[in-house]
């Protein structure tokens, strides 16, 4: 057997040899710098930052815009939000046009002292931002005594006007950095098929520093951090808690309604972010993030949350979410399953009001079930049958929520199409016995609507012989309809939800939306941008952590958009450039060699003519 010709050619052999890795730094295209800079300008965060920094004593220093663009570039190419990586990106990886846009000096003209001086300018610029937004400026380079740290912690909780204003500005900057990618996707029509379903979760954001030391009386460097306990875990994570909203979707009970391969109709972007101390303001933080979505005109669909939100006071979570138009789909702890209370005589069974005479076996079908039994309902035939047998006994919706959030519910035995047969209802309202009628047994609809095919409310034998006076009956039995207003159930209002617990319609919404939020958490804590790795965001203080985390979410959303467009086959290049030009608010007069306009702040039209 003869050898291939390529093996006998020394020239071809030399070309196939592996090339050594060059020591030259990587060069970032000017187009990527311009896109991220335009995206940052379009977010509006720079306007708030410039307003806060205006009038501060001392020289202006390096613009904060340069540092933020460097952070976005570092996250995009190196998956890091460390200022040390930002220094290397700005000095060694930018081309001459991009350096001119951002005000970065030519690295060839700098010696070691010049590079060190520029590095210090980057750190001072970021420090000016965190100082201007910090409600209580303290030494973040050492562990403070517990009494001094308590003063700084109180500044994040008190009602001082200036401190509240700074906290609000910081949150607004975080909102704008996260929502700029959502605006970008929305303007391109990527949320056209989205129903407005949202999955919400609170995830731990670990801190780099040690927890407080009680023996030495020292606080942590992260003075507002605490212990975050995930569901089912007895070991806490020291750091902050991040409330995340993710664009989710429900599934069809019988599978996907369209034929062919099932693909996502919209990108599952992070729609909101609030960083806070663990265990603080879990419900209000979610409501704040939901409120920020109202100006975008998104529909209000289903809001799926875990048991941490079920424990929230109704005024802090359930009621504001319903006023925004969302339907709640909740889960319960083991001790909260089954009959949870009563309202106007009706039983509150797993978050839904039901007939007071519902059989006990059905009402307490979920009593004492652990989480594994609930998650494995598909393999539990008896439980599925009991959940299906509950449905006729639930009160039915007669009128949807009005402006005040009040709904009208009616007895399951009332109306033109009752779901149960109730002797008590027939006696109180003097309903005559139905006349015998011929039923076509081959007609499924006719046989289902017949009284004999419906379950009968089990009335005690004593009451059948001696009916109770109308005044002694439950309120729902005296009149067929009741009005449920926000807060009418008192402490039980936090358990009320809009889909019957464990019913197929509940699983159709809860399971996929919880999978969406967990999938987003997995992407945010993956080998790429890992928000769970504190070494990627080493800056001290809650202000710095909030800004860095918002930039990480913004960069992760851009990656999700790119992955989604590649998966679905959507052409994204021209659309992104057009959307960024629209966000920038001005048509550039000149372009660079690569066809991208040099980034500029929005230009105000001249009206003096």
XYZ file of C-alpha atoms in Angstrom, residues 25-352:
328
model
C -3.249 40.288 23.232
C -6.667 39.614 21.791
C -8.219 42.474 19.803
C -11.901 43.224 20.340
C -13.760 44.338 17.202
C -14.861 47.961 17.176
C -18.355 46.790 16.239
C -18.808 44.989 19.564
C -17.567 48.023 21.503
C -19.993 50.238 19.625
C -22.936 47.888 20.166
C -22.405 47.604 23.908
C -21.762 51.338 24.237
C -24.949 52.153 22.325
C -26.850 49.647 24.450
C -25.546 51.322 27.609
C -26.558 54.766 26.341
C -29.980 53.473 25.348
C -30.626 52.106 28.828
C -30.690 55.595 30.351
C -28.542 54.506 33.307
C -25.759 56.933 32.379
C -28.147 59.869 32.695
C -28.954 58.946 36.300
C -25.287 58.390 37.086
C -24.225 61.727 35.600
C -26.933 63.486 37.603
C -25.681 61.925 40.844
C -22.045 62.746 40.098
C -22.722 66.330 38.990
C -21.411 68.943 41.377
C -19.127 66.628 43.322
C -15.823 68.249 44.363
C -12.575 67.303 42.703
C -11.650 66.518 39.107
C -14.048 64.574 36.929
C -11.565 61.766 36.373
C -12.179 58.880 34.014
C -15.819 58.759 32.827
C -17.950 56.119 34.487
C -19.185 55.223 31.011
C -15.703 53.920 30.144
C -15.663 51.630 33.176
C -19.177 50.298 32.531
C -18.420 49.576 28.871
C -15.235 47.847 29.993
C -17.256 45.721 32.409
C -19.664 44.696 29.644
C -16.734 43.808 27.381
C -15.049 41.837 30.153
C -18.274 39.931 30.824
C -18.820 39.231 27.151
C -15.336 37.917 26.396
C -13.915 36.822 29.764
C -17.087 36.109 31.842
C -15.752 38.298 34.625
C -16.886 41.531 36.284
C -13.550 42.123 38.012
C -12.018 45.574 37.635
C -8.614 43.966 37.096
C -9.949 42.293 33.961
C -11.479 45.599 32.887
C -8.033 47.210 33.052
C -6.569 44.538 30.791
C -9.470 44.828 28.353
C -9.223 48.603 28.030
C -5.435 48.749 27.783
C -4.555 45.646 25.780
C -7.570 44.475 23.795
C -9.100 47.593 22.223
C -8.264 48.970 18.814
C -7.380 52.580 18.202
C -10.899 53.762 17.165
C -12.519 52.195 20.224
C -9.846 53.676 22.518
C -10.647 57.084 21.058
C -14.363 56.642 21.763
C -13.783 55.693 25.396
C -10.907 58.056 26.159
C -8.349 55.305 26.745
C -4.696 56.262 26.105
C -2.486 54.393 23.666
C -0.865 51.552 25.644
C 2.287 51.871 23.536
C 2.952 55.301 25.014
C 2.617 54.114 28.617
C 5.344 52.624 30.761
C 4.739 50.526 33.857
C 4.015 53.609 35.946
C 1.602 54.934 33.334
C -0.289 51.653 33.213
C -0.499 51.606 36.982
C -1.779 55.192 37.002
C -4.497 54.349 34.460
C -5.488 51.328 36.533
C -5.903 53.549 39.568
C -8.102 55.888 37.520
C -10.435 52.976 36.734
C -10.706 52.016 40.390
C -11.287 55.627 41.470
C -13.970 56.111 38.813
C -15.901 53.069 40.008
C -15.391 54.157 43.613
C -16.918 57.572 42.837
C -20.030 55.807 41.537
C -20.422 53.547 44.564
C -19.754 56.427 46.971
C -22.382 58.662 45.369
C -25.066 55.951 45.607
C -24.187 54.535 49.024
C -26.726 55.597 51.702
C -24.055 55.327 54.408
C -20.424 55.619 53.387
C -18.157 53.524 55.601
C -14.779 51.829 55.419
C -15.206 48.818 53.136
C -11.579 47.667 53.383
C -11.763 46.115 56.837
C -14.171 44.354 59.149
C -15.937 46.932 61.270
C -16.932 46.418 64.901
C -20.484 45.175 65.263
C -21.813 48.469 66.694
C -20.341 50.544 63.832
C -21.623 48.090 61.225
C -25.107 48.273 62.764
C -25.268 51.971 61.866
C -24.477 51.209 58.237
C -27.010 48.375 58.130
C -29.682 50.676 59.561
C -29.049 53.137 56.724
C -30.392 50.534 54.291
C -33.577 50.096 56.312
C -34.532 53.506 57.757
C -36.897 56.114 56.313
C -34.482 59.020 55.997
C -35.417 60.974 52.863
C -31.910 61.233 51.394
C -31.078 57.607 52.075
C -34.350 56.444 50.571
C -33.645 58.570 47.502
C -30.202 57.030 47.035
C -31.580 53.533 47.419
C -34.267 54.325 44.849
C -31.705 55.722 42.377
C -29.518 52.636 42.790
C -32.476 50.346 42.107
C -33.515 52.443 39.120
C -30.026 52.109 37.621
C -30.180 48.347 38.136
C -33.644 48.189 36.529
C -32.538 50.135 33.488
C -29.438 48.010 32.940
C -31.510 44.812 33.051
C -34.499 46.068 31.073
C -32.453 47.507 28.209
C -32.106 44.011 26.727
C -35.826 43.407 27.271
C -36.580 46.648 25.392
C -34.290 45.457 22.611
C -36.076 42.112 22.264
C -39.506 43.718 22.571
C -38.823 46.254 19.819
C -37.792 43.442 17.515
C -41.090 41.644 18.195
C -39.531 38.636 19.908
C -42.236 38.663 22.606
C -45.084 38.681 20.131
C -46.302 35.197 21.065
C -45.730 35.592 24.803
C -48.792 35.346 27.054
C -47.240 37.301 29.911
C -46.444 34.283 32.105
C -43.652 34.909 34.604
C -41.695 32.688 36.935
C -40.300 34.349 40.051
C -37.632 33.036 42.375
C -35.157 34.256 44.978
C -31.670 32.855 44.484
C -28.551 33.244 46.660
C -25.676 35.450 45.532
C -22.691 34.333 47.638
C -20.299 36.898 49.067
C -16.522 36.664 48.801
C -16.030 37.695 52.409
C -16.401 35.799 55.660
C -19.512 35.954 57.800
C -19.574 38.021 61.031
C -17.488 36.762 63.929
C -19.434 36.893 67.188
C -16.442 35.876 69.320
C -14.393 38.876 68.173
C -17.366 41.203 67.789
C -16.578 41.937 64.147
C -18.997 42.266 61.272
C -18.456 41.051 57.736
C -17.030 43.326 55.076
C -20.368 42.829 53.324
C -22.339 44.467 56.112
C -25.776 43.942 54.503
C -25.203 40.262 53.661
C -26.883 37.448 55.534
C -27.674 33.754 55.394
C -29.799 32.527 52.500
C -31.462 29.129 53.029
C -32.687 27.381 49.908
C -35.788 25.200 50.048
C -35.055 21.865 51.664
C -31.515 22.829 52.659
C -30.314 23.127 56.244
C -27.029 24.807 55.245
C -27.175 28.484 54.437
C -25.239 30.522 51.880
C -23.696 33.744 53.172
C -24.330 36.617 50.809
C -27.265 38.480 49.306
C -30.529 37.320 47.761
C -31.480 38.186 44.195
C -35.135 38.284 43.165
C -35.369 37.247 39.513
C -38.295 37.422 37.101
C -38.066 35.168 34.041
C -40.296 35.175 30.969
C -41.942 31.749 31.170
C -44.554 29.809 29.215
C -47.224 27.264 30.003
C -47.735 24.047 28.084
C -50.811 22.509 26.503
C -52.346 19.752 28.705
C -52.361 17.248 25.826
C -48.996 18.270 24.416
C -47.957 21.004 22.058
C -50.881 22.307 20.054
C -48.813 22.653 16.882
C -47.424 19.817 14.839
C -43.721 19.405 14.276
C -40.744 20.101 16.491
C -41.580 22.111 19.600
C -39.542 25.296 19.951
C -39.806 28.221 22.305
C -41.947 31.061 21.006
C -40.013 33.697 22.933
C -36.598 34.053 24.590
C -36.671 33.257 28.294
C -34.970 36.465 29.391
C -34.571 37.797 32.900
C -37.188 40.549 33.188
C -36.351 41.922 36.618
C -33.685 41.930 39.299
C -33.663 43.173 42.883
C -30.697 42.527 45.193
C -31.456 42.581 48.909
C -30.583 41.106 52.269
C -31.782 37.489 52.573
C -35.263 37.233 54.034
C -36.052 40.939 53.582
C -38.857 42.294 51.365
C -39.313 39.129 49.287
C -42.837 40.049 48.214
C -42.350 43.827 47.735
C -39.231 43.231 45.628
C -41.240 41.049 43.267
C -44.029 43.613 43.042
C -41.467 46.323 42.255
C -40.029 44.275 39.382
C -43.528 43.527 38.047
C -44.431 47.217 38.159
C -41.414 48.059 35.995
C -42.847 45.874 33.223
C -46.113 47.812 32.996
C -44.772 50.607 30.693
C -43.653 48.004 28.162
C -47.258 46.950 27.539
C -46.739 43.248 28.187
C -49.842 41.163 28.931
C -50.372 40.038 32.513
C -50.550 36.257 32.584
C -49.734 33.636 35.205
C -47.278 34.301 38.016
C -45.725 31.076 39.330
C -43.778 31.172 42.594
C -42.470 28.739 45.171
C -43.419 28.346 48.824
C -41.292 31.293 49.967
C -43.846 33.610 48.351
C -46.831 31.713 49.727
C -45.648 32.651 53.220
C -45.637 36.371 52.394
C -48.259 38.636 53.894
C -51.081 39.098 51.405
C -50.686 42.896 51.360
C -47.019 42.514 50.375
C -47.354 40.058 47.488
C -50.698 38.497 46.558
C -52.878 41.597 46.527
C -50.495 43.903 44.577
C -49.792 41.132 42.060
C -53.510 40.618 41.451
C -54.052 44.359 41.053
C -51.479 44.247 38.258
C -53.630 41.575 36.573
C -51.594 38.433 37.295
C -53.080 35.060 38.187
C -51.243 33.376 41.049
C -50.167 29.736 40.884
C -48.678 28.699 44.226
C -47.273 25.715 46.066
C -47.707 24.889 49.755
C -45.717 23.459 52.609
C -46.680 20.123 54.073
C -48.469 21.697 57.047
C -50.530 23.999 54.816
C -52.062 21.413 52.499
C -55.664 20.300 52.752
C -58.416 22.417 54.360
C -56.859 25.784 55.213
C -59.906 27.599 56.632
C -63.374 28.930 55.786
C -64.860 32.076 54.298
C -68.596 32.824 54.467
C -69.196 29.135 55.074
C -67.168 27.957 52.078
C -64.128 25.769 52.683
C -60.714 26.990 51.559
C -59.231 23.780 50.139
C -55.670 24.152 48.850
C -56.240 27.762 47.864
C -59.702 27.364 46.270
